[in-house]
Tab-separated table of C-alpha atoms in Angstrom:
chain	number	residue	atom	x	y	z
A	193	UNK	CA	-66.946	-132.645	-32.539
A	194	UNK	CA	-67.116	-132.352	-36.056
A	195	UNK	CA	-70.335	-131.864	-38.104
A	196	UNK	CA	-70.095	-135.060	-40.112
A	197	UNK	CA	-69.900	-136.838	-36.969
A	198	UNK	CA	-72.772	-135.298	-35.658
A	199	UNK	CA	-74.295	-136.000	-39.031
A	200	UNK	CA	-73.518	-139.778	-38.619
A	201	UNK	CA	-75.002	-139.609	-35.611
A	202	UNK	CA	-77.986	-138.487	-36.399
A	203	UNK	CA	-78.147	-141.532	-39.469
A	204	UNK	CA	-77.802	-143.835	-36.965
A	205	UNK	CA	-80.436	-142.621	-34.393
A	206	UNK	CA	-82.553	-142.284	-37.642
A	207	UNK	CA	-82.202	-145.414	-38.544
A	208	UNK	CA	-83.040	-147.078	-35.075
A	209	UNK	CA	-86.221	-144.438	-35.174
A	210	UNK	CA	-86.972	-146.497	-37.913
A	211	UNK	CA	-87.091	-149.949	-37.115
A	212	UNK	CA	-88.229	-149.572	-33.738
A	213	UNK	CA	-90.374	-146.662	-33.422
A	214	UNK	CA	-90.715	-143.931	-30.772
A	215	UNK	CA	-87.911	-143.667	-28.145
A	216	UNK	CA	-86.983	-142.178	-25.082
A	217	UNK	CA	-83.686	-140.079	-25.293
A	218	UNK	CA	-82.743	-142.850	-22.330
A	219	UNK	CA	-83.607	-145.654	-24.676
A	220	UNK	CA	-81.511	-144.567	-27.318
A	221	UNK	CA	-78.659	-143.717	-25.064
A	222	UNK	CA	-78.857	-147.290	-23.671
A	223	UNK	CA	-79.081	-148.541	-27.551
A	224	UNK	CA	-76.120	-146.151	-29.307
A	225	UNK	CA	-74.139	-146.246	-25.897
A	226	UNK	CA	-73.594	-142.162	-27.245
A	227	UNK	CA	-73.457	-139.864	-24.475
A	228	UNK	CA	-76.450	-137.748	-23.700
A	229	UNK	CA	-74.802	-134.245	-25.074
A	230	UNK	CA	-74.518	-136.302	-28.655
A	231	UNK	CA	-77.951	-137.703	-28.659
A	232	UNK	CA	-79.345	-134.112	-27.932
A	233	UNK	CA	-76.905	-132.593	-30.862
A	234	UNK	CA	-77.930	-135.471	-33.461
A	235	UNK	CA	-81.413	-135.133	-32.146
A	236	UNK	CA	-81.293	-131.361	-33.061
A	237	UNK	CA	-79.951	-132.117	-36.526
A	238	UNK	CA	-82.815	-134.132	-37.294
A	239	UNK	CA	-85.566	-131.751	-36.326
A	240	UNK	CA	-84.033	-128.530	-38.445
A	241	UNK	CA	-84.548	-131.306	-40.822
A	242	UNK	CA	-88.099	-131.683	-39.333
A	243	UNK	CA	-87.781	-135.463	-39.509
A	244	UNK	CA	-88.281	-136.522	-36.100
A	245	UNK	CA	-90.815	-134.777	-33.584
A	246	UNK	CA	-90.969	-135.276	-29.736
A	247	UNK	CA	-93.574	-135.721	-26.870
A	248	UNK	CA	-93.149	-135.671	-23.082
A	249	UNK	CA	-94.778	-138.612	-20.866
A	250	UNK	CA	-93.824	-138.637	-17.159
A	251	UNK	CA	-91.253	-136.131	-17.479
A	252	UNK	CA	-89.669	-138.369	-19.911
A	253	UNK	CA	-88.119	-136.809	-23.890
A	254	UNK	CA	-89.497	-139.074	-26.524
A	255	UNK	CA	-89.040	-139.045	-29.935
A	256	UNK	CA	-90.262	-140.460	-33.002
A	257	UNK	CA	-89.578	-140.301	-37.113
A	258	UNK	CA	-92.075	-137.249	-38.495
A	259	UNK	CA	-93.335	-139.538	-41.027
A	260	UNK	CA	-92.823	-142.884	-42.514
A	261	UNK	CA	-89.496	-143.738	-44.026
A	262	UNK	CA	-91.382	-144.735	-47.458
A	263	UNK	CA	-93.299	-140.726	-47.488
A	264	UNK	CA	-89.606	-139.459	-46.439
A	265	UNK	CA	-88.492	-140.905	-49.832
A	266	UNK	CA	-91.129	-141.386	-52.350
């Protein structure tokens, strides 16, 4: 796997962060149809760019965008 792949990834998951708020690392597996290695590789791309942040409920990886996408670019 190449880094722009992981890269594009990581866009996409961003962008479904996004629109629909904070996910489970099972609901964006069932939304990307990625497999759960490449979620957890885009998912670390976005945090060394500390723009998403994660919680555990119920033994379950969540993870949301660190801030709005309007602070992220304004």
């Amino acid at each position: 796997m190449l880094r722009k792949d992981i890269r594009i990834n990581a866009t996409a998951i961003w962008q479904y962060l996004s629109e629909k708020g904070k996910m489970s690392v099972q609901e964006i597996e069932e939304l990307t149809h990625y497999k759960n290695s490449l979620i957890l590789l885009a998912l670390g791309w976005l945090s060394k760019e500390n723009k998403v942040r994660f919680s555990v409920k119920n033994d379950n990886l969540y993870v949301e965008l660190s801030s709005t996408p309007t602070e992220i670019y304004y």
